[in-house]
């Protein structure tokens, strides 16, 4: 490589990584503002006024879960086309779908206005959000990992994962701004819509990706290889992934259960628990969540770098063990209601979860060969999201109603971490494995 080519390569890589972080951040912002709204305002807006508060909260969290049910479907659809027409094109469609669905949620009428049509429309648009996020992760992760230099896939693959804490911070910050500047009745009437309407910006980012970025070198090599081979009937990439790698898909899903499920217990259920059960001020809870998330964010690239140096599995298992143990410290800190105690609990909980989430892009992409990578990685990721995060707030709400103590939530988090520990233990180490092409 010439001296002139190196800066051009580095600039291209920086642009790809920066765009993948921006795409992930805004996409997850869209997904997370729904969770915050489901915890704070949707029970009163989209369900009958005479419904018991606990039942309305479970109903709101059920619409939240719909997005997770849609995610593996989105993973299969976008994975199929991402493996056939390219990572970039699939990512663009996912971004446009998410931006449109989230903006439309901000335009929905309430139950008091249109009756049962309100929650039905909410469910439909939440399903569209799930389809979009089911396709987004694979596109952003593969743009980063397939463009990364050899030996640095864990590090560069951790940057799209930064979209998750960035989305949490943006979602909570916008709700803090809105609640600080509007009276509660104004916020409930229309202020909650503003965070959703801002999602129209995602449409512009999708157009930027389409016009300014190239697809990954590994997909281009795959396309070149196809052109030199005899063309015949090609089996669906998703069917190939399921037929050739069922074990890897299931274990990948299991390994994701803890980082996803525990994460949503921290960012969604914890908010509802503090405000509804403990009677805490909403801004105090959101600020604790925001600060804790910011403090934990550097652990993502650190864990990705560690996985390049020491292996994906070891870093992952450390996160699972520490995350399960720390759960029993987190909830007493929350119950004490001290601001900095909550920040400490949330920050360390997310650090340990990040030790699983940081290496994940590289780990999942290295499990599958290039021609089925988008499909296999997305399906494993999104199946784990259903089992882990989709029903976690509902299960936690039901457990709390039954046992009346947050200790049962800690035990639930520890159980999720145990599932992920066993799953990653059964997976082969991928760190030194070359990305395979057909």
Coordinates of C-alpha atoms in Angstrom, one line a residue:
X1 CA 0.0 0.0 0.0
X2 CA 1.3 3.4 -0.9
X3 CA 1.8 6.2 1.5
X4 CA -1.0 8.2 -0.2
X5 CA -3.4 5.2 -0.1
X6 CA -3.1 4.8 3.7
X7 CA -4.7 8.1 4.7
X8 CA -7.5 7.5 2.2
X9 CA -8.1 4.1 3.7
X10 CA -8.1 5.5 7.2
X11 CA -10.5 8.3 6.3
X12 CA -12.9 5.9 4.6
X13 CA -12.8 3.6 7.7
X14 CA -13.4 6.6 10.0
X15 CA -16.4 7.7 7.9
X16 CA -17.8 4.1 8.0
X17 CA -17.4 3.8 11.7
X18 CA -18.8 7.3 12.4
X19 CA -21.8 6.6 10.2
X20 CA -22.4 3.2 11.8
X21 CA -22.3 4.9 15.3
X22 CA -24.7 7.7 14.1
X23 CA -27.1 5.2 12.5
X24 CA -27.1 3.0 15.6
X25 CA -27.5 5.9 18.0
X26 CA -30.5 7.5 16.2
X27 CA -32.1 4.1 15.5
X28 CA -31.8 3.0 19.2
X29 CA -33.0 6.5 20.3
X30 CA -36.1 5.8 18.3
X31 CA -36.5 2.3 19.9
X32 CA -35.8 3.6 23.5
X33 CA -38.0 6.6 23.5
X34 CA -40.9 4.1 23.1
X35 CA -39.7 2.2 26.2
X36 CA -39.5 5.5 28.3
X37 CA -42.9 6.6 27.0
X38 CA -44.4 3.1 27.8
X39 CA -43.1 3.4 31.3
X40 CA -44.3 7.0 31.9
X41 CA -47.2 8.1 29.7
X42 CA -48.6 5.4 27.4
X43 CA -50.7 3.6 30.2
X44 CA -52.9 6.7 30.5
X45 CA -52.9 7.7 26.9
X46 CA -53.6 4.6 24.9
X47 CA -55.7 2.5 27.3
X48 CA -59.1 3.0 29.1
X49 CA -59.1 5.4 32.0
X50 CA -60.9 2.9 34.2
X51 CA -58.2 0.2 33.7
X52 CA -56.3 -0.5 37.0
X53 CA -52.9 1.2 36.9
X54 CA -50.9 -2.1 37.2
X55 CA -52.9 -3.6 34.4
X56 CA -52.4 -0.6 32.2
X57 CA -48.7 -0.7 32.9
X58 CA -48.5 -4.3 31.8
X59 CA -50.6 -3.5 28.7
X60 CA -48.2 -0.7 27.8
X61 CA -45.2 -2.9 28.3
X62 CA -46.9 -5.6 26.2
X63 CA -46.9 -3.1 23.3
X64 CA -43.3 -2.6 24.0
X65 CA -42.7 -6.3 23.7
X66 CA -44.3 -6.3 20.2
X67 CA -41.2 -4.7 18.9
X68 CA -39.1 -7.6 20.1
X69 CA -41.4 -10.1 18.5
X70 CA -40.9 -8.3 15.2
X71 CA -37.2 -8.2 15.5
X72 CA -36.3 -11.7 14.4
X73 CA -38.7 -11.3 11.5
X74 CA -36.9 -8.1 10.6
X75 CA -33.6 -10.0 11.0
X76 CA -34.6 -12.7 8.6
X77 CA -36.0 -10.2 6.0
X78 CA -33.1 -7.8 6.1
X79 CA -30.6 -10.5 6.6
X80 CA -31.8 -12.2 3.4
X81 CA -31.5 -9.0 1.3
X82 CA -28.3 -7.9 3.1
X83 CA -26.6 -11.1 2.1
X84 CA -27.9 -10.8 -1.5
X85 CA -27.9 -7.1 -2.4
X86 CA -25.5 -5.7 0.2
X87 CA -25.1 -4.5 3.7
X88 CA -25.5 -0.9 2.9
X89 CA -28.8 -1.1 1.0
X90 CA -30.4 -3.2 3.7
X91 CA -29.2 -0.7 6.4
X92 CA -30.7 2.2 4.4
X93 CA -34.1 0.6 4.2
X94 CA -34.0 -0.2 7.9
X95 CA -33.2 3.4 8.8
X96 CA -36.0 4.8 6.6
X97 CA -38.5 2.4 8.1
X98 CA -37.6 3.2 11.6
X99 CA -37.6 7.0 11.0
X100 CA -41.1 6.8 9.4
X101 CA -42.6 4.5 12.0
X102 CA -41.4 6.5 15.0
X103 CA -42.5 9.8 13.5
X104 CA -46.0 8.4 12.9
X105 CA -46.2 7.3 16.6
X106 CA -45.8 10.9 17.5
X107 CA -48.9 11.7 15.4
X108 CA -51.2 9.0 16.9
X109 CA -54.5 10.0 18.5
X110 CA -55.2 8.8 22.1
X111 CA -57.7 6.3 23.4
X112 CA -60.0 9.1 24.5
X113 CA -60.2 10.3 20.9
X114 CA -60.5 7.1 18.7
X115 CA -61.0 4.3 21.3
X116 CA -59.5 0.9 20.6
X117 CA -58.0 2.0 17.3
X118 CA -55.4 3.9 19.3
X119 CA -53.6 0.9 20.9
X120 CA -54.0 -1.1 17.7
X121 CA -52.2 1.6 15.6
X122 CA -49.6 1.9 18.3
X123 CA -49.0 -1.9 18.1
X124 CA -48.7 -1.7 14.3
X125 CA -46.1 1.0 14.4
X126 CA -44.2 -0.7 17.2
X127 CA -44.1 -3.8 15.0
X128 CA -42.6 -1.7 12.2
X129 CA -40.0 -0.4 14.7
X130 CA -39.1 -4.0 15.6
X131 CA -38.7 -4.9 11.9
X132 CA -36.4 -2.0 11.4
X133 CA -34.2 -2.5 14.4
X134 CA -34.1 -6.2 13.5
X135 CA -32.4 -5.3 10.3
X136 CA -30.4 -2.3 11.5
X137 CA -28.0 -4.1 13.9
X138 CA -26.7 -6.5 11.3
X139 CA -26.1 -3.8 8.8
X140 CA -24.3 -1.4 11.2
X141 CA -22.3 -4.2 12.8
X142 CA -21.1 -5.7 9.5
X143 CA -20.2 -2.3 8.0
X144 CA -17.8 -1.9 10.9
X145 CA -16.4 -5.4 11.3
X146 CA -16.1 -6.2 7.6
X147 CA -14.3 -2.9 7.0
X148 CA -12.0 -3.3 10.1
X149 CA -8.2 -4.0 9.8
X150 CA -7.2 -7.6 10.6
X151 CA -6.9 -8.2 14.4
X152 CA -9.1 -5.2 15.2
X153 CA -12.6 -6.5 14.5
X154 CA -13.6 -6.6 18.1
X155 CA -12.5 -3.0 18.7
X156 CA -14.1 -1.5 15.6
X157 CA -17.2 -3.7 16.0
X158 CA -17.8 -2.2 19.4
X159 CA -18.4 1.2 18.0
X160 CA -21.9 0.4 16.5
X161 CA -22.7 -0.9 20.0
X162 CA -22.1 2.6 21.3
X163 CA -25.3 3.5 19.6
X164 CA -27.1 1.8 22.5
X165 CA -25.9 4.0 25.4
X166 CA -26.0 7.0 23.0
X167 CA -29.6 6.2 22.3
X168 CA -30.4 5.8 26.0
X169 CA -28.8 9.2 26.8
X170 CA -30.5 11.0 23.9
X171 CA -33.9 9.4 24.8
X172 CA -33.7 10.3 28.4
X173 CA -32.3 13.8 27.8
X174 CA -35.1 14.7 25.5
X175 CA -37.7 13.5 28.0
X176 CA -35.9 15.5 30.7
X177 CA -36.0 18.6 28.6
X178 CA -39.6 18.2 27.8
X179 CA -40.7 17.4 31.4
X180 CA -38.6 20.4 32.7
X181 CA -40.2 22.9 30.4
X182 CA -43.8 21.7 30.2
X183 CA -46.5 21.3 32.9
X184 CA -47.5 17.6 33.5
X185 CA -50.8 18.1 31.7
X186 CA -49.2 19.7 28.7
X187 CA -46.5 17.0 28.5
X188 CA -49.3 14.3 28.6
X189 CA -51.4 16.2 26.1
X190 CA -48.7 16.7 23.4
X191 CA -45.2 17.3 24.8
X192 CA -44.5 13.5 24.7
X193 CA -44.9 13.6 20.9
X194 CA -41.9 15.9 20.3
X195 CA -39.2 13.1 20.9
X196 CA -41.0 10.9 18.3
X197 CA -41.4 13.6 15.7
X198 CA -37.7 14.4 15.9
X199 CA -37.1 10.9 14.4
X200 CA -37.7 12.3 10.9
X201 CA -33.9 13.1 11.1
X202 CA -33.3 9.4 10.6
X203 CA -34.7 9.6 7.1
X204 CA -31.9 12.2 6.2
X205 CA -29.2 9.9 7.6
X206 CA -30.5 7.0 5.6
X207 CA -30.2 9.1 2.4
X208 CA -26.6 10.0 3.4
X209 CA -25.7 6.4 3.8
X210 CA -27.1 5.6 0.4
X211 CA -25.4 8.4 -1.4
X212 CA -22.0 8.6 0.4
X213 CA -20.9 5.2 1.6
X214 CA -19.7 2.1 -0.3
X215 CA -20.4 -1.5 0.7
X216 CA -17.9 -3.5 2.7
X217 CA -14.8 -5.0 1.1
X218 CA -15.9 -8.5 2.1
X219 CA -19.3 -8.1 0.4
X220 CA -17.6 -6.7 -2.7
X221 CA -15.3 -9.8 -2.8
X222 CA -18.3 -12.0 -2.4
X223 CA -20.0 -10.3 -5.3
X224 CA -16.9 -10.7 -7.4
X225 CA -16.7 -14.4 -6.6
X226 CA -20.4 -14.9 -7.6
X227 CA -19.7 -13.2 -11.0
X228 CA -17.0 -15.7 -11.8
X229 CA -19.1 -18.7 -10.8
X230 CA -21.8 -20.4 -12.9
X231 CA -25.1 -18.9 -12.0
X232 CA -27.8 -21.3 -10.8
X233 CA -30.6 -21.4 -8.4
X234 CA -29.4 -19.9 -5.1
X235 CA -30.9 -21.0 -1.8
X236 CA -32.1 -18.3 0.6
X237 CA -29.2 -17.1 2.9
X238 CA -31.5 -17.4 5.9
X239 CA -32.3 -21.0 5.1
X240 CA -28.7 -21.8 4.5
X241 CA -27.8 -20.2 7.9
X242 CA -30.5 -22.3 9.7
X243 CA -29.5 -25.5 8.0
X244 CA -25.8 -25.2 8.3
X245 CA -25.4 -23.4 11.7
X246 CA -28.5 -24.2 14.0
X247 CA -26.2 -24.6 17.0
X248 CA -24.4 -21.4 16.5
X249 CA -27.6 -19.4 16.0
X250 CA -29.2 -20.9 19.2
X251 CA -26.1 -20.4 21.3
X252 CA -25.6 -16.9 19.9
X253 CA -29.2 -16.1 21.0
X254 CA -28.6 -17.6 24.4
X255 CA -25.4 -15.5 24.8
X256 CA -27.4 -12.4 24.1
X257 CA -30.1 -13.1 26.7
X258 CA -28.4 -11.5 29.6
X259 CA -26.9 -8.3 28.1
X260 CA -30.3 -7.6 26.4
X261 CA -32.7 -8.7 29.2
X262 CA -30.8 -7.1 32.1
X263 CA -30.3 -3.9 30.0
X264 CA -34.0 -3.4 29.5
X265 CA -34.6 -4.1 33.2
X266 CA -32.2 -1.3 34.0
X267 CA -33.4 1.3 31.4
X268 CA -37.1 0.6 31.3
X269 CA -38.4 -1.4 34.2
X270 CA -36.2 0.5 36.7
X271 CA -37.7 3.8 35.7
X272 CA -41.3 2.5 36.1
X273 CA -40.3 0.8 39.5
X274 CA -38.8 4.0 40.9
X275 CA -41.6 6.3 39.8
X276 CA -44.6 4.0 40.4
X277 CA -43.5 1.8 43.3
X278 CA -41.0 3.9 45.2
X279 CA -42.7 7.3 44.4
X280 CA -39.5 9.0 43.3
X281 CA -39.4 12.1 41.2
X282 CA -39.2 11.2 37.5
X283 CA -36.4 13.7 36.6
X284 CA -34.2 12.3 39.4
X285 CA -34.5 8.8 38.1
X286 CA -33.9 9.8 34.5
X287 CA -30.8 11.8 35.5
X288 CA -29.4 8.9 37.4
X289 CA -30.0 6.7 34.4
X290 CA -28.4 9.2 32.0
X291 CA -25.3 9.8 34.2
X292 CA -24.8 6.1 34.9
X293 CA -25.1 5.3 31.2
X294 CA -22.6 7.9 30.2
X295 CA -20.1 6.7 32.8
X296 CA -20.4 3.1 31.6
X297 CA -20.0 3.9 27.9
X298 CA -16.2 3.7 27.6
X299 CA -16.3 0.1 28.7
X300 CA -17.7 -0.8 25.2
X301 CA -14.6 -0.1 23.1
X302 CA -12.4 -1.3 26.0
X303 CA -14.2 -4.7 26.0
X304 CA -13.9 -4.9 22.2
X305 CA -10.2 -4.2 22.4
X306 CA -9.8 -6.8 25.2
X307 CA -11.6 -9.3 23.0
X308 CA -9.1 -8.8 20.2
X309 CA -6.2 -9.3 22.6
X310 CA -7.5 -12.1 24.9
X311 CA -10.4 -13.7 23.0
X312 CA -14.2 -13.1 22.8
X313 CA -15.3 -15.8 25.1
X314 CA -13.2 -14.9 28.2
X315 CA -14.3 -11.2 28.2
X316 CA -17.9 -12.3 27.6
X317 CA -17.9 -14.8 30.5
X318 CA -16.4 -12.3 32.9
X319 CA -19.3 -9.9 32.1
X320 CA -21.9 -12.6 32.6
X321 CA -20.5 -13.6 36.1
X322 CA -20.0 -10.0 37.3
X323 CA -23.4 -8.9 35.9
X324 CA -25.2 -11.7 37.8
X325 CA -23.4 -11.0 41.0
X326 CA -23.8 -7.2 40.8
X327 CA -27.6 -7.5 40.3
X328 CA -27.9 -8.3 44.1
X329 CA -26.2 -5.0 44.8
X330 CA -28.0 -2.9 42.2
X331 CA -31.5 -3.2 43.6
X332 CA -30.7 -2.4 47.2
X333 CA -29.0 0.8 45.9
X334 CA -32.1 1.6 44.0
X335 CA -34.4 0.9 47.0
X336 CA -32.2 3.3 49.1
X337 CA -33.2 6.1 46.6
X338 CA -29.9 8.0 46.9
X339 CA -29.0 9.6 43.7
X340 CA -25.3 8.7 43.6
X341 CA -26.0 5.2 44.9
X342 CA -28.3 4.7 41.9
X343 CA -25.8 6.1 39.5
X344 CA -23.2 3.7 40.9
X345 CA -25.6 0.8 40.6
X346 CA -26.6 1.6 37.1
X347 CA -23.1 2.4 35.9
X348 CA -21.5 -0.8 37.1
X349 CA -24.5 -2.9 36.0
X350 CA -24.0 -1.5 32.5
X351 CA -20.2 -1.9 32.5
X352 CA -20.6 -5.6 33.2
X353 CA -23.3 -5.9 30.5
X354 CA -21.0 -4.1 28.1
X355 CA -18.4 -6.7 28.6
X356 CA -20.8 -9.0 26.9
X357 CA -22.2 -6.5 24.4
X358 CA -18.9 -4.9 23.3
X359 CA -17.3 -8.0 21.6
X360 CA -20.6 -9.2 20.3
X361 CA -20.5 -7.7 16.8
X362 CA -17.1 -9.4 16.1
X363 CA -18.2 -12.6 17.8
X364 CA -21.5 -13.0 15.9
X365 CA -20.0 -12.0 12.5
X366 CA -17.1 -14.5 12.9
X367 CA -19.5 -17.4 13.5
X368 CA -20.8 -17.3 9.9
X369 CA -19.2 -17.2 6.4
X370 CA -19.7 -14.0 4.3
X371 CA -22.6 -15.2 2.1
X372 CA -24.9 -15.9 5.1
X373 CA -23.3 -13.6 7.7
X374 CA -26.0 -10.9 7.8
X375 CA -28.7 -13.6 8.1
X376 CA -27.0 -15.7 10.7
X377 CA -25.8 -12.9 12.9
X378 CA -29.1 -11.0 12.8
X379 CA -31.2 -14.1 13.5
X380 CA -29.1 -15.1 16.5
X381 CA -29.1 -11.5 17.8
X382 CA -32.9 -11.0 17.4
X383 CA -33.9 -14.4 18.8
X384 CA -31.9 -13.5 21.9
X385 CA -33.7 -10.2 22.1
X386 CA -37.1 -11.8 22.3
X387 CA -36.2 -14.2 25.1
X388 CA -34.1 -11.6 26.9
X389 CA -35.4 -8.1 26.5
X390 CA -38.8 -8.4 24.9
X391 CA -40.6 -9.8 27.9
X392 CA -38.2 -8.8 30.7
X393 CA -40.2 -5.7 31.8
X394 CA -43.5 -7.7 31.8
X395 CA -41.9 -10.6 33.7
X396 CA -40.3 -8.2 36.2
X397 CA -43.6 -6.4 36.8
X398 CA -45.4 -9.7 37.4
X399 CA -42.7 -10.9 39.7
X400 CA -42.8 -7.7 41.7
X401 CA -46.6 -7.8 42.0
X402 CA -46.3 -11.4 43.3
X403 CA -43.4 -11.2 45.7
X404 CA -43.4 -7.5 46.7
X405 CA -39.6 -7.2 46.8
X406 CA -36.9 -6.1 44.3
X407 CA -34.7 -9.1 45.4
X408 CA -36.7 -11.2 43.0
X409 CA -35.7 -8.9 40.1
X410 CA -32.0 -9.4 41.1
X411 CA -32.6 -13.2 41.0
X412 CA -34.2 -12.9 37.6
X413 CA -31.2 -10.9 36.3
X414 CA -28.8 -13.5 37.7
X415 CA -30.7 -16.3 36.0
X416 CA -30.4 -14.4 32.7
X417 CA -26.7 -14.1 33.2
X418 CA -26.4 -17.8 33.9
X419 CA -28.1 -18.6 30.6
X420 CA -25.6 -16.4 28.7
X421 CA -22.6 -17.8 30.6
X422 CA -23.5 -21.4 29.7
X423 CA -24.2 -20.4 26.0
X424 CA -20.9 -18.6 25.5
X425 CA -19.1 -21.5 27.2
X426 CA -20.5 -23.9 24.6
X427 CA -19.5 -21.6 21.7
X428 CA -16.1 -22.0 20.1
X429 CA -13.6 -19.1 20.3
X430 CA -13.7 -17.0 17.1
X431 CA -11.0 -14.4 17.8
X432 CA -8.3 -16.0 15.7
X433 CA -10.7 -17.3 13.1
X434 CA -10.3 -15.6 9.7
X435 CA -13.5 -14.3 8.2
X436 CA -14.6 -17.0 5.9
X437 CA -15.7 -16.5 2.3
X438 CA -17.3 -19.1 0.1

